mmCIF file of N, CA and C in Angstrom:
data_model
loop_
_atom_site.group_PDB
_atom_site.id
_atom_site.type_symbol
_atom_site.label_atom_id
_atom_site.label_comp_id
_atom_site.label_asym_id
_atom_site.label_seq_id
_atom_site.Cartn_x
_atom_site.Cartn_y
_atom_site.Cartn_z
ATOM 1 N N UNK G 1 36.221 2.102 106.814
ATOM 2 C CA UNK G 1 36.052 1.148 107.293
ATOM 3 C C UNK G 1 37.998 0.417 107.416
ATOM 4 N N UNK G 2 38.618 0.980 106.741
ATOM 5 C CA UNK G 2 39.947 0.308 106.700
ATOM 6 C C UNK G 2 40.416 1.125 108.315
ATOM 7 N N UNK G 3 39.914 2.408 108.585
ATOM 8 C CA UNK G 3 39.905 2.956 109.909
ATOM 9 C C UNK G 3 39.563 2.185 111.084
ATOM 10 N N UNK G 4 38.898 1.644 111.034
ATOM 11 C CA UNK G 4 38.357 1.012 112.303
ATOM 12 C C UNK G 4 38.738 -0.174 112.098
ATOM 13 N N UNK G 5 39.363 -0.897 110.824
ATOM 14 C CA UNK G 5 39.981 -2.266 111.571
ATOM 15 C C UNK G 5 41.576 -1.393 112.165
ATOM 16 N N UNK G 6 42.265 -0.525 111.482
ATOM 17 C CA UNK G 6 43.204 -0.199 112.092
ATOM 18 C C UNK G 6 42.824 0.051 113.549
ATOM 19 N N UNK G 7 41.951 0.921 113.912
ATOM 20 C CA UNK G 7 41.657 0.724 115.356
ATOM 21 C C UNK G 7 41.774 -0.421 116.299
ATOM 22 N N UNK G 8 41.084 -1.076 116.164
ATOM 23 C CA UNK G 8 40.526 -2.698 116.259
ATOM 24 C C UNK G 8 42.296 -3.194 116.553
ATOM 25 N N UNK G 9 42.891 -2.671 115.590
ATOM 26 C CA UNK G 9 44.324 -3.706 115.655
ATOM 27 C C UNK G 9 45.108 -3.360 116.646
ATOM 28 N N UNK G 10 44.831 -2.281 116.627
ATOM 29 C CA UNK G 10 45.791 -1.410 117.640
ATOM 30 C C UNK G 10 45.408 -1.723 119.041
ATOM 31 N N UNK G 11 44.305 -1.451 119.132
ATOM 32 C CA UNK G 11 43.973 -1.607 121.137
ATOM 33 C C UNK G 11 44.247 -3.547 120.868
ATOM 34 N N UNK G 12 43.926 -4.206 120.275
ATOM 35 C CA UNK G 12 44.060 -5.588 119.966
ATOM 36 C C UNK G 12 45.831 -5.335 120.671
ATOM 37 N N UNK G 13 47.226 -5.040 120.070
ATOM 38 C CA UNK G 13 48.672 -4.619 120.402
ATOM 39 C C UNK G 13 47.983 -4.040 121.427
ATOM 40 N N UNK G 14 47.666 -2.993 122.216
ATOM 41 C CA UNK G 14 47.431 -2.884 123.269
ATOM 42 C C UNK G 14 47.312 -3.727 124.730
ATOM 43 N N UNK G 15 45.760 -4.627 124.696
ATOM 44 C CA UNK G 15 45.961 -5.560 125.201
ATOM 45 C C UNK G 15 46.665 -6.596 125.469
ATOM 46 N N UNK G 16 46.901 -6.545 124.446
ATOM 47 C CA UNK G 16 47.795 -8.036 124.277
ATOM 48 C C UNK G 16 49.166 -7.454 125.244
ATOM 49 N N UNK G 17 49.645 -6.407 125.173
ATOM 50 C CA UNK G 17 50.821 -6.117 125.531
ATOM 51 C C UNK G 17 50.265 -5.382 127.142
ATOM 52 N N UNK G 18 49.400 -5.461 127.607
ATOM 53 C CA UNK G 18 48.972 -5.595 129.159
ATOM 54 C C UNK G 18 48.875 -6.265 129.712
ATOM 55 N N UNK G 19 48.320 -7.430 129.162
ATOM 56 C CA UNK G 19 48.559 -8.436 129.461
ATOM 57 C C UNK G 19 49.462 -9.365 129.998
ATOM 58 N N UNK G 20 50.575 -8.826 128.894
ATOM 59 C CA UNK G 20 52.248 -9.281 128.962
ATOM 60 C C UNK G 20 52.849 -8.837 130.354
ATOM 61 N N UNK G 21 52.174 -7.533 130.853
ATOM 62 C CA UNK G 21 52.585 -6.676 131.645
ATOM 63 C C UNK G 21 51.867 -6.699 133.331
ATOM 64 N N UNK G 22 50.913 -7.705 133.425
ATOM 65 C CA UNK G 22 50.683 -7.806 134.638
ATOM 66 C C UNK G 22 51.123 -8.747 135.689
ATOM 67 N N UNK G 23 51.157 -8.200 136.969
ATOM 68 C CA UNK G 23 52.136 -8.535 137.465
ATOM 69 C C UNK G 23 51.215 -10.251 138.020
ATOM 70 N N UNK G 24 52.356 -10.803 138.788
ATOM 71 C CA UNK G 24 51.431 -12.273 138.914
ATOM 72 C C UNK G 24 49.787 -11.842 140.139
ATOM 73 N N UNK G 25 50.100 -10.551 141.373
ATOM 74 C CA UNK G 25 48.796 -10.758 141.955
ATOM 75 C C UNK G 25 47.692 -10.381 141.028
ATOM 76 N N UNK G 26 47.754 -10.218 139.922
ATOM 77 C CA UNK G 26 46.783 -9.293 139.254
ATOM 78 C C UNK G 26 45.686 -10.812 138.229
ATOM 79 N N UNK G 27 45.362 -11.883 139.506
ATOM 80 C CA UNK G 27 44.983 -13.066 138.992
ATOM 81 C C UNK G 27 43.599 -12.911 138.266
ATOM 82 N N UNK G 28 42.672 -11.640 138.663
ATOM 83 C CA UNK G 28 41.562 -11.862 138.247
ATOM 84 C C UNK G 28 41.782 -11.548 136.644
ATOM 85 N N UNK G 29 42.407 -10.051 136.198
ATOM 86 C CA UNK G 29 42.593 -9.480 134.986
ATOM 87 C C UNK G 29 43.086 -10.802 134.271
ATOM 88 N N UNK G 30 43.910 -12.133 134.717
ATOM 89 C CA UNK G 30 44.337 -13.493 133.598
ATOM 90 C C UNK G 30 43.628 -13.855 133.513
ATOM 91 N N UNK G 31 42.321 -14.316 134.773
ATOM 92 C CA UNK G 31 41.185 -15.038 134.470
ATOM 93 C C UNK G 31 40.507 -14.321 133.446
ATOM 94 N N UNK G 32 39.892 -13.019 133.824
ATOM 95 C CA UNK G 32 38.738 -12.132 132.747
ATOM 96 C C UNK G 32 40.032 -12.502 131.328
ATOM 97 N N UNK G 33 41.285 -12.037 130.666
ATOM 98 C CA UNK G 33 41.166 -12.286 129.830
ATOM 99 C C UNK G 33 41.238 -13.602 128.807
ATOM 100 N N UNK G 34 41.616 -14.602 129.596
ATOM 101 C CA UNK G 34 41.161 -15.817 129.492
ATOM 102 C C UNK G 34 40.047 -16.588 129.101
ATOM 103 N N UNK G 35 39.032 -16.012 129.848
ATOM 104 C CA UNK G 35 37.486 -16.019 129.303
ATOM 105 C C UNK G 35 37.484 -14.942 128.352
ATOM 106 N N UNK G 36 37.777 -13.829 128.114
ATOM 107 C CA UNK G 36 37.514 -13.080 126.956
ATOM 108 C C UNK G 36 37.914 -13.751 125.616
ATOM 109 N N UNK G 37 39.011 -14.413 125.693
ATOM 110 C CA UNK G 37 39.775 -14.768 124.619
ATOM 111 C C UNK G 37 39.103 -15.925 124.540
ATOM 112 N N UNK G 38 38.269 -17.258 125.176
ATOM 113 C CA UNK G 38 37.510 -17.659 124.562
ATOM 114 C C UNK G 38 36.414 -17.653 124.696
ATOM 115 N N UNK G 39 35.756 -16.263 124.486
ATOM 116 C CA UNK G 39 34.860 -15.932 124.126
ATOM 117 C C UNK G 39 33.271 -16.440 125.243
ATOM 118 N N UNK G 40 33.808 -16.141 125.934
ATOM 119 C CA UNK G 40 33.077 -16.570 127.267
ATOM 120 C C UNK G 40 32.925 -14.971 128.320
ATOM 121 N N UNK G 41 32.323 -13.938 127.389
ATOM 122 C CA UNK G 41 32.233 -12.890 127.717
ATOM 123 C C UNK G 41 31.692 -12.726 129.164
ATOM 124 N N UNK G 42 30.302 -13.331 129.399
ATOM 125 C CA UNK G 42 30.096 -13.188 130.722
ATOM 126 C C UNK G 42 30.798 -12.993 132.194
ATOM 127 N N UNK G 43 31.904 -14.320 131.981
ATOM 128 C CA UNK G 43 32.326 -14.758 132.984
ATOM 129 C C UNK G 43 34.134 -13.272 132.599
ATOM 130 N N UNK G 44 34.407 -12.885 131.522
ATOM 131 C CA UNK G 44 34.782 -12.439 131.558
ATOM 132 C C UNK G 44 34.920 -10.428 132.134
ATOM 133 N N UNK G 45 33.268 -10.029 132.042
ATOM 134 C CA UNK G 45 33.087 -9.037 132.398
ATOM 135 C C UNK G 45 33.501 -9.071 134.226
ATOM 136 N N UNK G 46 33.098 -10.314 134.488
ATOM 137 C CA UNK G 46 32.891 -10.725 135.903
ATOM 138 C C UNK G 46 34.081 -9.854 136.523
ATOM 139 N N UNK G 47 35.504 -10.854 135.694
ATOM 140 C CA UNK G 47 36.410 -10.686 136.284
ATOM 141 C C UNK G 47 37.490 -9.772 136.249
ATOM 142 N N UNK G 48 37.001 -8.998 135.288
ATOM 143 C CA UNK G 48 37.451 -7.665 135.134
ATOM 144 C C UNK G 48 37.409 -6.166 135.832
ATOM 145 N N UNK G 49 35.875 -6.589 136.013
ATOM 146 C CA UNK G 49 35.144 -5.644 136.806
ATOM 147 C C UNK G 49 35.873 -5.774 138.662
ATOM 148 N N UNK G 50 35.923 -6.829 138.786
ATOM 149 C CA UNK G 50 36.676 -7.459 140.126
ATOM 150 C C UNK G 50 38.228 -6.636 139.937
ATOM 151 N N UNK G 51 38.613 -6.625 138.787
ATOM 152 C CA UNK G 51 39.900 -6.444 138.565
ATOM 153 C C UNK G 51 40.291 -4.545 138.781
ATOM 154 N N UNK G 52 38.983 -4.326 138.179
ATOM 155 C CA UNK G 52 39.085 -2.579 137.713
ATOM 156 C C UNK G 52 38.507 -1.649 138.851
ATOM 157 N N UNK G 53 37.971 -2.445 139.613
ATOM 158 C CA UNK G 53 37.861 -1.922 140.677
ATOM 159 C C UNK G 53 38.262 -1.501 141.947
ATOM 160 N N UNK G 54 39.993 -2.668 142.035
ATOM 161 C CA UNK G 54 41.307 -2.543 142.648
ATOM 162 C C UNK G 54 42.323 -1.771 141.967
ATOM 163 N N UNK G 55 42.167 -1.632 140.801
ATOM 164 C CA UNK G 55 43.041 -1.133 139.861
ATOM 165 C C UNK G 55 42.761 -0.484 138.562
ATOM 166 N N UNK G 56 42.481 0.770 138.523
ATOM 167 C CA UNK G 56 42.018 0.939 137.187
ATOM 168 C C UNK G 56 42.822 0.951 135.730
ATOM 169 N N UNK G 57 42.061 0.397 134.686
ATOM 170 C CA UNK G 57 43.301 0.186 133.810
ATOM 171 C C UNK G 57 42.770 0.185 132.670
ATOM 172 N N UNK G 58 43.060 1.050 131.600
ATOM 173 C CA UNK G 58 42.164 1.246 130.213
ATOM 174 C C UNK G 58 42.285 -0.086 129.635
ATOM 175 N N UNK G 59 43.247 -0.786 129.485
ATOM 176 C CA UNK G 59 43.222 -2.211 128.892
ATOM 177 C C UNK G 59 42.060 -2.923 129.271
ATOM 178 N N UNK G 60 41.556 -2.682 130.957
ATOM 179 C CA UNK G 60 40.706 -4.025 131.153
ATOM 180 C C UNK G 60 39.787 -3.508 130.738
ATOM 181 N N UNK G 61 39.259 -1.700 131.018
ATOM 182 C CA UNK G 61 37.911 -1.112 130.349
ATOM 183 C C UNK G 61 37.453 -1.622 129.271
ATOM 184 N N UNK G 62 38.642 -1.575 128.318
ATOM 185 C CA UNK G 62 37.825 -1.931 126.897
ATOM 186 C C UNK G 62 37.790 -3.088 126.771
ATOM 187 N N UNK G 63 38.211 -3.838 127.129
ATOM 188 C CA UNK G 63 38.135 -5.740 127.621
ATOM 189 C C UNK G 63 36.592 -5.561 127.965
ATOM 190 N N UNK G 64 36.126 -4.965 128.679
ATOM 191 C CA UNK G 64 34.910 -4.746 128.933
ATOM 192 C C UNK G 64 33.861 -4.314 128.711
ATOM 193 N N UNK G 65 34.292 -3.006 127.876
ATOM 194 C CA UNK G 65 33.585 -2.450 126.799
ATOM 195 C C UNK G 65 32.811 -3.585 125.920
ATOM 196 N N UNK G 66 33.960 -4.209 125.218
ATOM 197 C CA UNK G 66 33.816 -5.297 123.972
ATOM 198 C C UNK G 66 33.440 -6.409 124.004
ATOM 199 N N UNK G 67 33.321 -6.609 125.676
ATOM 200 C CA UNK G 67 32.742 -7.508 125.770
ATOM 201 C C UNK G 67 30.939 -7.369 126.193
ATOM 202 N N UNK G 68 30.920 -6.586 126.732
ATOM 203 C CA UNK G 68 29.484 -5.911 127.411
ATOM 204 C C UNK G 68 29.062 -5.410 126.056
ATOM 205 N N UNK G 69 29.518 -5.231 124.619
ATOM 206 C CA UNK G 69 29.024 -5.171 123.173
ATOM 207 C C UNK G 69 28.503 -6.398 122.655
ATOM 208 N N UNK G 70 29.967 -7.356 122.480
ATOM 209 C CA UNK G 70 29.150 -8.392 121.894
ATOM 210 C C UNK G 70 27.622 -9.283 122.647
ATOM 211 N N UNK G 71 27.631 -9.243 124.209
ATOM 212 C CA UNK G 71 26.757 -9.553 125.213
ATOM 213 C C UNK G 71 25.350 -8.781 124.471
ATOM 214 N N UNK G 72 25.652 -7.841 123.945
ATOM 215 C CA UNK G 72 24.285 -6.509 123.624
ATOM 216 C C UNK G 72 23.932 -5.770 124.366
ATOM 217 N N UNK G 73 24.523 -5.140 125.408
ATOM 218 C CA UNK G 73 24.723 -4.244 126.223
ATOM 219 C C UNK G 73 25.779 -3.169 125.941
ATOM 220 N N UNK G 74 24.782 -2.551 124.732
ATOM 221 C CA UNK G 74 25.748 -1.491 124.033
ATOM 222 C C UNK G 74 25.498 0.459 124.908
ATOM 223 N N UNK G 75 24.816 0.566 125.785
ATOM 224 C CA UNK G 75 24.711 1.654 126.209
ATOM 225 C C UNK G 75 25.808 1.154 127.684
ATOM 226 N N UNK G 76 26.062 0.248 128.362
ATOM 227 C CA UNK G 76 26.988 -0.054 129.607
ATOM 228 C C UNK G 76 28.206 -0.086 128.889
ATOM 229 N N UNK G 77 28.323 -0.472 127.168
ATOM 230 C CA UNK G 77 29.726 -1.047 126.686
ATOM 231 C C UNK G 77 30.268 0.177 126.562
ATOM 232 N N UNK G 78 29.501 1.374 126.330
ATOM 233 C CA UNK G 78 30.145 2.399 125.592
ATOM 234 C C UNK G 78 30.651 3.402 126.850
ATOM 235 N N UNK G 79 29.906 3.249 128.331
ATOM 236 C CA UNK G 79 30.558 3.838 129.268
ATOM 237 C C UNK G 79 31.962 3.346 129.983
ATOM 238 N N UNK G 80 31.850 2.004 129.568
ATOM 239 C CA UNK G 80 33.403 1.154 129.457
ATOM 240 C C UNK G 80 34.735 1.637 128.585
ATOM 241 N N UNK G 81 34.174 2.160 126.978
ATOM 242 C CA UNK G 81 34.823 2.344 126.319
ATOM 243 C C UNK G 81 35.506 3.743 126.742
ATOM 244 N N UNK G 82 34.479 4.498 127.025
ATOM 245 C CA UNK G 82 34.833 6.038 127.727
ATOM 246 C C UNK G 82 36.044 6.284 128.545
ATOM 247 N N UNK G 83 35.904 5.027 129.704
ATOM 248 C CA UNK G 83 36.447 4.935 130.498
ATOM 249 C C UNK G 83 37.987 4.606 129.830
ATOM 250 N N UNK G 84 37.819 3.883 128.873
ATOM 251 C CA UNK G 84 39.490 3.309 128.827
ATOM 252 C C UNK G 84 39.961 4.478 127.786
ATOM 253 N N UNK G 85 39.518 5.431 127.123
ATOM 254 C CA UNK G 85 39.875 6.296 126.457
ATOM 255 C C UNK G 85 40.253 7.624 126.879
ATOM 256 N N UNK G 86 39.447 7.701 127.906
ATOM 257 C CA UNK G 86 39.441 9.039 128.782
ATOM 258 C C UNK G 86 40.262 9.690 130.151
#
């Protein structure tokens, strides 16, 4: 259980760092991150998918995967987690 918590904490740091490094042109990522942080996972997925269509980004794939997981779409979430880590 401690390992899971550590992995989640590390991923949260990576996501936070990537959010800070986003250029001004990446409004979709910022919008997706805003919706993710407000727990509006459906909108987060929509914006983050638009972002990754233009710019593959492991942090965005992770956020999509976690959002889909929270929405109960486990199989689809697994696909995005795989994209984030491979």
